[in-house]
GROMACS .gro file of C-alpha atoms in nm:
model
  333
    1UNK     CA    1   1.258   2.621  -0.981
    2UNK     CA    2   1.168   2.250  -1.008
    3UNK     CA    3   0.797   2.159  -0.824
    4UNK     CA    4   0.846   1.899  -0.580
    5UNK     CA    5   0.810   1.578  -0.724
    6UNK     CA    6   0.486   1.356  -0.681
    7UNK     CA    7   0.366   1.184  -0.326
    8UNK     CA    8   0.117   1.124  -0.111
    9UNK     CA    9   0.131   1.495   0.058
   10UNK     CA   10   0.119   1.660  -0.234
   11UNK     CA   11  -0.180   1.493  -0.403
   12UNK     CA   12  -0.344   1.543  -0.060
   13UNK     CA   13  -0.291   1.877  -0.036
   14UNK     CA   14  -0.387   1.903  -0.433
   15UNK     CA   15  -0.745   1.759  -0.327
   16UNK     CA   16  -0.802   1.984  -0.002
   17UNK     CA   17  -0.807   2.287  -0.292
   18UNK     CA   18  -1.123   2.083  -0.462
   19UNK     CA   19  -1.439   2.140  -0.264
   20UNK     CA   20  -1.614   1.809  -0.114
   21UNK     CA   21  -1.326   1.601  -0.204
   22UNK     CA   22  -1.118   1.601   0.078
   23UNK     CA   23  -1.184   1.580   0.491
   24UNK     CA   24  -0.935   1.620   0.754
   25UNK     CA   25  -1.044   1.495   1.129
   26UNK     CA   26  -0.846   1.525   1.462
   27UNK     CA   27  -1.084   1.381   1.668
   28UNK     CA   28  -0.926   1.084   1.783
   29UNK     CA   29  -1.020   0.762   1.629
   30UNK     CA   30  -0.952   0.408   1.728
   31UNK     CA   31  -0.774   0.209   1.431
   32UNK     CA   32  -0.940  -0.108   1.610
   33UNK     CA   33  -1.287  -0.193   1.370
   34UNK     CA   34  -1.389   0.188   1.413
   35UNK     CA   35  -1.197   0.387   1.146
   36UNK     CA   36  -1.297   0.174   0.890
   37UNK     CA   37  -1.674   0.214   1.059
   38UNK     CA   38  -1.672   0.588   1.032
   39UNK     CA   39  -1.550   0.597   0.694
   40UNK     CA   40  -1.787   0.350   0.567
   41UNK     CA   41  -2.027   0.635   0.649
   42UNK     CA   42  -1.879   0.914   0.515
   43UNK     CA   43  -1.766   0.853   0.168
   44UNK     CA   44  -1.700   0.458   0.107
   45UNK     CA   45  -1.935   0.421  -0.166
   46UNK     CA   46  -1.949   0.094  -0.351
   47UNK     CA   47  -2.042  -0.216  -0.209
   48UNK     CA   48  -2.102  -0.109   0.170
   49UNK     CA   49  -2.457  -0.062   0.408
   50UNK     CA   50  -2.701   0.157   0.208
   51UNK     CA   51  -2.764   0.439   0.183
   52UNK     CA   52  -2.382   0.507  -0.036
   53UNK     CA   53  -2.267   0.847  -0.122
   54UNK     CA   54  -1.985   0.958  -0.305
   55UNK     CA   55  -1.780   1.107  -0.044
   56UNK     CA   56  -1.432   1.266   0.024
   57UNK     CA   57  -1.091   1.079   0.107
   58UNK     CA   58  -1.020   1.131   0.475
   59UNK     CA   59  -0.722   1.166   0.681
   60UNK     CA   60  -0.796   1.081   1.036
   61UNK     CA   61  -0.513   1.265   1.223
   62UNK     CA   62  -0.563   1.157   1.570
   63UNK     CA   63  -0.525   0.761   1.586
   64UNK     CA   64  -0.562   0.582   1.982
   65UNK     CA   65  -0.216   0.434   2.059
   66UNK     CA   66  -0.023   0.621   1.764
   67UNK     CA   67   0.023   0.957   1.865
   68UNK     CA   68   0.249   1.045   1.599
   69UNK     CA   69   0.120   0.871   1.280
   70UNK     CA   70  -0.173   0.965   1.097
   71UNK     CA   71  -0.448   0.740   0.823
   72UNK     CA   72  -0.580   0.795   0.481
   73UNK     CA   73  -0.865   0.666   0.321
   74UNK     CA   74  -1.056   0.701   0.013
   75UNK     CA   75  -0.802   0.878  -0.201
   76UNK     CA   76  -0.926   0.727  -0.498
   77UNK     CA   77  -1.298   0.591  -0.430
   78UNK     CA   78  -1.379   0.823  -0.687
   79UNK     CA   79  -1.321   0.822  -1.071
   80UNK     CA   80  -1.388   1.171  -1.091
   81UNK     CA   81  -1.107   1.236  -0.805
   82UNK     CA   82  -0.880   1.005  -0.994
   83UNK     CA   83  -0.930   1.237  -1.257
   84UNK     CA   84  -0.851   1.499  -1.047
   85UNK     CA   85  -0.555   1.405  -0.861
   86UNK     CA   86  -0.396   1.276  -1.226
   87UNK     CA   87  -0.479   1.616  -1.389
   88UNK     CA   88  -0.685   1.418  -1.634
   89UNK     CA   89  -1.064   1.362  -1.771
   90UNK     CA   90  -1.212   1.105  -1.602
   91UNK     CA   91  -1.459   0.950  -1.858
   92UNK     CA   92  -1.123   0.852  -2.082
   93UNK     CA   93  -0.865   0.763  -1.795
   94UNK     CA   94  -0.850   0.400  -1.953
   95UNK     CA   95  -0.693   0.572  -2.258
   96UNK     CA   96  -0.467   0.738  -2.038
   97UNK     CA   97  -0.381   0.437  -1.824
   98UNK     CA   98  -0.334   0.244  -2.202
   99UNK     CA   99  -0.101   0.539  -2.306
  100UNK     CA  100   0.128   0.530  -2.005
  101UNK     CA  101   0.158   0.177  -2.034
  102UNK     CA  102   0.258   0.162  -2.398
  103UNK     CA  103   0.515   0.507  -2.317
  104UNK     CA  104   0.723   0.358  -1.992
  105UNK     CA  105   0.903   0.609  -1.776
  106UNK     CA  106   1.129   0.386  -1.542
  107UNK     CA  107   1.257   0.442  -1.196
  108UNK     CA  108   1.590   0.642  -1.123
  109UNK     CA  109   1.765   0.613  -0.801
  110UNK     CA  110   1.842   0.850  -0.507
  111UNK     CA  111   2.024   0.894  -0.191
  112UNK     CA  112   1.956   0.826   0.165
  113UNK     CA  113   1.939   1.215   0.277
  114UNK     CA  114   1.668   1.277  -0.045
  115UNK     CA  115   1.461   0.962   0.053
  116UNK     CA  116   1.194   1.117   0.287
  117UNK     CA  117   1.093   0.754   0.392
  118UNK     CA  118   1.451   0.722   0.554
  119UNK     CA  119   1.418   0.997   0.756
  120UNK     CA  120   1.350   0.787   1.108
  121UNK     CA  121   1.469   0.430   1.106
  122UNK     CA  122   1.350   0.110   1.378
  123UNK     CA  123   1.545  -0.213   1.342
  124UNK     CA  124   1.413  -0.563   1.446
  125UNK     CA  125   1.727  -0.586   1.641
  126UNK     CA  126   1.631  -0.308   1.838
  127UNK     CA  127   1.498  -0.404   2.189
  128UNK     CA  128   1.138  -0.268   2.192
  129UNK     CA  129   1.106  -0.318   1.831
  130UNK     CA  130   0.731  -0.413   1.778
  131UNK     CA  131   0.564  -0.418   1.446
  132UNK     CA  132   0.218  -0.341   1.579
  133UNK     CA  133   0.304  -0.036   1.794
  134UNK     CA  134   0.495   0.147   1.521
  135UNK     CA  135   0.237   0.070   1.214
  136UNK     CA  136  -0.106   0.220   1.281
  137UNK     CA  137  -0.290  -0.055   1.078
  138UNK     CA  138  -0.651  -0.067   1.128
  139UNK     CA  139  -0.845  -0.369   1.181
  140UNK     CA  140  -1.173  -0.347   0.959
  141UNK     CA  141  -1.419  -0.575   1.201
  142UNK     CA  142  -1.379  -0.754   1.539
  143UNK     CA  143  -1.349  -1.063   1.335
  144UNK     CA  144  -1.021  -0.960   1.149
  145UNK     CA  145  -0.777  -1.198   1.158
  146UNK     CA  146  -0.570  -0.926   1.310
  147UNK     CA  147  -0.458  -0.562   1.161
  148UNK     CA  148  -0.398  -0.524   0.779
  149UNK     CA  149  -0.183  -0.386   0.584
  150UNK     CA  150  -0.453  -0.370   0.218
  151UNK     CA  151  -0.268  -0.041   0.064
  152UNK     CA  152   0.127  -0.169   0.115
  153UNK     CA  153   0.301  -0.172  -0.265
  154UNK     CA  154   0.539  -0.455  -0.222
  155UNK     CA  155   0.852  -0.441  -0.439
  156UNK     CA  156   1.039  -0.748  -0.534
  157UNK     CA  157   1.299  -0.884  -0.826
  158UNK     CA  158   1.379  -1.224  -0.899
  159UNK     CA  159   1.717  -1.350  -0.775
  160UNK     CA  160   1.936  -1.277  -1.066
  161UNK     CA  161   1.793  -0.916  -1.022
  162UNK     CA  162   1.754  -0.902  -1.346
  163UNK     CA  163   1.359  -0.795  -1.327
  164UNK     CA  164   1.184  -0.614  -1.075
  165UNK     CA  165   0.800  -0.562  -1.011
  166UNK     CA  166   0.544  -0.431  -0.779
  167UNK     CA  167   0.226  -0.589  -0.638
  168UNK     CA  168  -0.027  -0.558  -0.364
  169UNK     CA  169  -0.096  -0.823  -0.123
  170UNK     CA  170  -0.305  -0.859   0.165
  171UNK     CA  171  -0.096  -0.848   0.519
  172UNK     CA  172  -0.150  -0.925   0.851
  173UNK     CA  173   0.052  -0.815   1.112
  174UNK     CA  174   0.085  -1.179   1.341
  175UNK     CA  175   0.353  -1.055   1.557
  176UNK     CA  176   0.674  -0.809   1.646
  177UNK     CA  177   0.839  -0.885   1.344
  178UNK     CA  178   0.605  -1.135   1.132
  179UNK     CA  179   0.315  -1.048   0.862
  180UNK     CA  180   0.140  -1.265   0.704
  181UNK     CA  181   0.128  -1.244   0.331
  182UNK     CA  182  -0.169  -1.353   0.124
  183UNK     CA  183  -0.004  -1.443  -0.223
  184UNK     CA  184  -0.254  -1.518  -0.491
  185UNK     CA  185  -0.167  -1.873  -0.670
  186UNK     CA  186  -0.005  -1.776  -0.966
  187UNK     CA  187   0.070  -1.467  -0.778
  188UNK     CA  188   0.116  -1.236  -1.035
  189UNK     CA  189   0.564  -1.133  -1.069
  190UNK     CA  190   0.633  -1.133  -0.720
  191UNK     CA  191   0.473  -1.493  -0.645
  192UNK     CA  192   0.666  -1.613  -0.923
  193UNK     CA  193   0.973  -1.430  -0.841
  194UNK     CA  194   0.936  -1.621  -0.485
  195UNK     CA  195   0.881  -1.949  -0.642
  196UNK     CA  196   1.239  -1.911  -0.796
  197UNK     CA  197   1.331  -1.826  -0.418
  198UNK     CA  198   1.203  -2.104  -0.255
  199UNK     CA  199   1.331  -2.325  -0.542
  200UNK     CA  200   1.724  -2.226  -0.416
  201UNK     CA  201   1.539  -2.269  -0.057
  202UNK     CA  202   1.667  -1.884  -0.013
  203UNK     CA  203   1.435  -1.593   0.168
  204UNK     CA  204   1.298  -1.291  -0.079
  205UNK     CA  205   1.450  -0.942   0.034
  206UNK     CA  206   1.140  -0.715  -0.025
  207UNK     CA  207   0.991  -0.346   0.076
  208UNK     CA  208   0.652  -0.310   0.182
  209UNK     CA  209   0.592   0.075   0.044
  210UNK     CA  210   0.237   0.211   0.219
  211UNK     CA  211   0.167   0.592   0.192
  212UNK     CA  212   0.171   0.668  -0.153
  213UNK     CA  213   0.112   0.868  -0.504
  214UNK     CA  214  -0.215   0.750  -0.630
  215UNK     CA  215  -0.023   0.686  -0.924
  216UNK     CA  216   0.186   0.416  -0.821
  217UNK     CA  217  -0.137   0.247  -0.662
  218UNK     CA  218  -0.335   0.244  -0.997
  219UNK     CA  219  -0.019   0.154  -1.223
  220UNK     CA  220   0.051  -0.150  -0.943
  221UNK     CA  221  -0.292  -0.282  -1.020
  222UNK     CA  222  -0.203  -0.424  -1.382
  223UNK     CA  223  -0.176  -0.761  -1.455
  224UNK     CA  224  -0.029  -0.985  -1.718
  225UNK     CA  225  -0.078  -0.967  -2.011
  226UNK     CA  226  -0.097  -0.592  -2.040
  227UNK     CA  227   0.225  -0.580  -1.847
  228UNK     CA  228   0.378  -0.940  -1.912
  229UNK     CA  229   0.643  -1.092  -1.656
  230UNK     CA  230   0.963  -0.866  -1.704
  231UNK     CA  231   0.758  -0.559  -1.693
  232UNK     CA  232   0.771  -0.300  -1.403
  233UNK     CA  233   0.458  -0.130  -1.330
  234UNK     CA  234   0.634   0.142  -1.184
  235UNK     CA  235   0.700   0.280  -1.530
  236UNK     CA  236   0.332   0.321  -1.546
  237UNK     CA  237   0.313   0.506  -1.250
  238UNK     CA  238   0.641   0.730  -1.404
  239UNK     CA  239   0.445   0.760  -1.772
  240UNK     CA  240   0.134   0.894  -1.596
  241UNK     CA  241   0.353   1.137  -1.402
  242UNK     CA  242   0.573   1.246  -1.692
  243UNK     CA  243   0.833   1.192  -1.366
  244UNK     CA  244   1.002   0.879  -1.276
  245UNK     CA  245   0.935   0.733  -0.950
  246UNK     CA  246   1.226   0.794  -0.707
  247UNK     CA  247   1.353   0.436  -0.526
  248UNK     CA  248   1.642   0.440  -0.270
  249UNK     CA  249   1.826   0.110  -0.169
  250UNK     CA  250   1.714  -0.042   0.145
  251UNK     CA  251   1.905  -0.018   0.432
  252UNK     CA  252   1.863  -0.402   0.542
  253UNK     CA  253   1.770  -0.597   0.286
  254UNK     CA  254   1.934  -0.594  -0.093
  255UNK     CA  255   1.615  -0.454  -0.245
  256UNK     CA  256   1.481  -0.068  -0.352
  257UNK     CA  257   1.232   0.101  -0.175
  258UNK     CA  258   1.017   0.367  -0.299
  259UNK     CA  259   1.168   0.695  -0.152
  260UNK     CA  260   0.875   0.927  -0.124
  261UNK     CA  261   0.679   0.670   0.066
  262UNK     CA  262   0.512   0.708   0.444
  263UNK     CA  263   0.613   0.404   0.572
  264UNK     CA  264   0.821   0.116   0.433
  265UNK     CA  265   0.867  -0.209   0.569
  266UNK     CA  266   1.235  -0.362   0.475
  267UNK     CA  267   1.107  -0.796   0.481
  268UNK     CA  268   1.195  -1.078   0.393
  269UNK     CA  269   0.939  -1.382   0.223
  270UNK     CA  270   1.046  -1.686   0.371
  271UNK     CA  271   1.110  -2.001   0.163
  272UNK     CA  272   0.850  -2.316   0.187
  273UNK     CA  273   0.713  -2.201   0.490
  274UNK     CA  274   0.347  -2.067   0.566
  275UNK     CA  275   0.160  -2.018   0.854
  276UNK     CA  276  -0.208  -1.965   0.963
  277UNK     CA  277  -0.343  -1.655   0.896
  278UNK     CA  278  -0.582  -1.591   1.192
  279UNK     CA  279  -0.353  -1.768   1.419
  280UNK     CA  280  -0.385  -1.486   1.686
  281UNK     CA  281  -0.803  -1.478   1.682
  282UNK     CA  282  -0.903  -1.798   1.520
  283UNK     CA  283  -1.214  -1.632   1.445
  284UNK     CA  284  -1.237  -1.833   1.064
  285UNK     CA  285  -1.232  -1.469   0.934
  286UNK     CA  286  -0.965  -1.275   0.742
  287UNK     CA  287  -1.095  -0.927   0.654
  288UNK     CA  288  -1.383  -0.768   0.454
  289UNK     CA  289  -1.376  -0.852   0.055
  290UNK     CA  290  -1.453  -0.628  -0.205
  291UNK     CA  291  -1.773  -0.842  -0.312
  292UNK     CA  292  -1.917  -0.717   0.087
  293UNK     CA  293  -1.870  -1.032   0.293
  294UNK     CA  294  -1.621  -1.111   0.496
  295UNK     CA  295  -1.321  -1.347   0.376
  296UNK     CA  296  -1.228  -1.649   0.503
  297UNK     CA  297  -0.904  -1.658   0.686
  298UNK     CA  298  -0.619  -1.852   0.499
  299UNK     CA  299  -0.448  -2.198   0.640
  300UNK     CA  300  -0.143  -2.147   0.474
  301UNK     CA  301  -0.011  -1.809   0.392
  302UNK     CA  302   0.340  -1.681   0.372
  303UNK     CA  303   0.585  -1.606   0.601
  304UNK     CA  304   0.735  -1.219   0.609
  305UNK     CA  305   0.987  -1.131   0.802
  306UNK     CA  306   1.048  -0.790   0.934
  307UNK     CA  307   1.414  -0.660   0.934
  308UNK     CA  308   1.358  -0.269   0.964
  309UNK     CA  309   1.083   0.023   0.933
  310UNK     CA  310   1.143   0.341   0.814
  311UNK     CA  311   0.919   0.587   0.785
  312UNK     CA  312   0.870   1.025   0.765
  313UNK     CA  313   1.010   1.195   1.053
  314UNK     CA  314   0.662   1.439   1.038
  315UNK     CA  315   0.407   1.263   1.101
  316UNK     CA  316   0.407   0.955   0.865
  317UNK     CA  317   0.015   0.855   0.695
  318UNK     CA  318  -0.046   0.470   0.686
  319UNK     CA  319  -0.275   0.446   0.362
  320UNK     CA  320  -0.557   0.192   0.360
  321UNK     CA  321  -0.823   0.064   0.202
  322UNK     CA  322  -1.158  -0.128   0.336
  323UNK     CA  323  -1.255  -0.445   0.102
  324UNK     CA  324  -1.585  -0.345   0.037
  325UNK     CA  325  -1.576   0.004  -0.115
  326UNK     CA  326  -1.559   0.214  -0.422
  327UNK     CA  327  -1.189   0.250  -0.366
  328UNK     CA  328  -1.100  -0.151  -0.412
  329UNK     CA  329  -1.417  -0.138  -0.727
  330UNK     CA  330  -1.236   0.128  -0.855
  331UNK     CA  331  -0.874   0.021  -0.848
  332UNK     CA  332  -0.953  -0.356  -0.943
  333UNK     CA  333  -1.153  -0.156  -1.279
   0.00000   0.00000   0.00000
């Protein structure tokens, strides 16, 4: 019999067999500037109010307002759990990383009815659809420019489809079906894939994939010119796996989605058009950085459109991140 293939369930339940590296909580939590609060004392390591300890990822299973979704944090604010969770030594995962980038495995593609993510479906059309009550995304301090998505693997391809990447972005939910999109200039594939967008003055179909293997993260964080412009860090993620990473077709955009996801978001980037990124709180303040002070909101970021969520039928996880912690140190390394 075949094991299940890789995802964020598995590598949890993986770590919950390794003592001190894994903590499940169901006393309820608000996602609202206290999550990230409580984790920052538990196991956030890094950059964050002394005294830091190397502590375990946590799921917090009880989150105020979204009684059927669930958060992760800290999967891999360790390189010793990194090491765990990819079966691997952890003082020579750069060789490792090195290896799976030079030995590609790329994506295949599956059905609706074996794409987990599919399993429950909300469309902007519908009525009450509302971005902020179906996402569980915390907001890190009462200055936040709203709630972020910091752990969302957004997938993209340039309009002749003739390359695909992966990238992650910071997001801020603005309204029902709007997030904000922080895209770096020179925004690594998927800025310039937009660029060639707004150049025929035509939106981006994208997925916003949140809730995932490790794997993917850590492949998603390299840059050019270890993988140059044409190359798909998702083979990374399939090399270090020695299993490609399973996509499904989106059901309203003409883009792939990763099918073993929590949560994906089915978007669109608009063309020439930005908007200001702490336009509901116009506190000056985006979210915590990885340095340990608080970023300054954006004037101009992109415009994403929200066409669909789909998401796990059990219980869906919303991964994230806080700026200033070992995770983002460790991931950026």
């Amino acid at each position: 019999m075949m094991s299940e293939p890789y995802d964020l369930r598995k590598v949890l339940a993986e770590l919950n067999e390794i003592p001190g590296q894994y903590h499940e909580t169901n006393r309820e939590i608000d996602p609202e500037a206290e999550l990230s609060g409580v984790y920052r004392y538990i196991g956030a390591g890094g950059t964050v109010m002394r005294p830091t300890q190397e502590g375990p990822a946590v799921t917090f299973n009880n989150i105020k307002g979204f009684p059927n979704a669930r958060v992760s944090i800290g999967t891999m604010a360790s390189r010793k759990r990194v090491g765990e969770i990819l079966h691997h030594d952890y003082r020579t995962l750069g060789k490792l990383l090195q290896h799976s980038v030079e030995n590609p495995v790329k994506p295949i593609q599956v059905t609706k009815k074996d794409a987990p993510v599919q399993e429950v479906v909300h469309l902007a059309t519908d009525s009450n659809f509302d971005i902020r009550t179906i996402l569980p995304a915390p907001t890190n301090t009462q200055e936040d420019a709203g709630p972020y998505i910091t752990m969302g693997v957004v997938l993209g391809s340039d309009p002749d489809k003739t390359m695909s990447d992966v990238t992650i972005h910071r997001m801020v939910l603005e309204d029902k079906d709007t997030i904000g999109m922080y895209i770096m200039p020179g925004g690594r594939h998927i800025g310039h894939f937009h660029k060639e967008f707004e150049a025929l003055n035509k939106p981006m179909p994208i997925t916003i994939n949140i809730g995932l293997d490790p794997a993917i993260a850590i492949g998603t964080t390299f840059e050019p010119p270890t993988t140059p412009l044409g190359y798909n860090e998702l083979w990374v993620a399939g090399a270090l796996r020695k299993e490609p990473v399973q996509l499904v077709a989106g059901i309203t955009v003409d883009e792939m989605a990763i099918a073993r996801a929590e949560f994906v978001i089915e978007a669109e980037i608009m063309p020439n058009q930005t908007m200001q990124e702490d336009i509901n709180t116009n506190t000056g303040k985006a979210m915590p950085e990885f340095p340990g002070y608080t970023g300054d909101a954006n004037p101009a970021v992109n415009v994403v459109k929200v066409k669909a969520i789909t998401h796990r039928k059990d219980r869906p996880i919303m991964q994230t991140t806080i700026g200033p912690s070992e995770e983002h140190v460790s991931m950026a390394g």
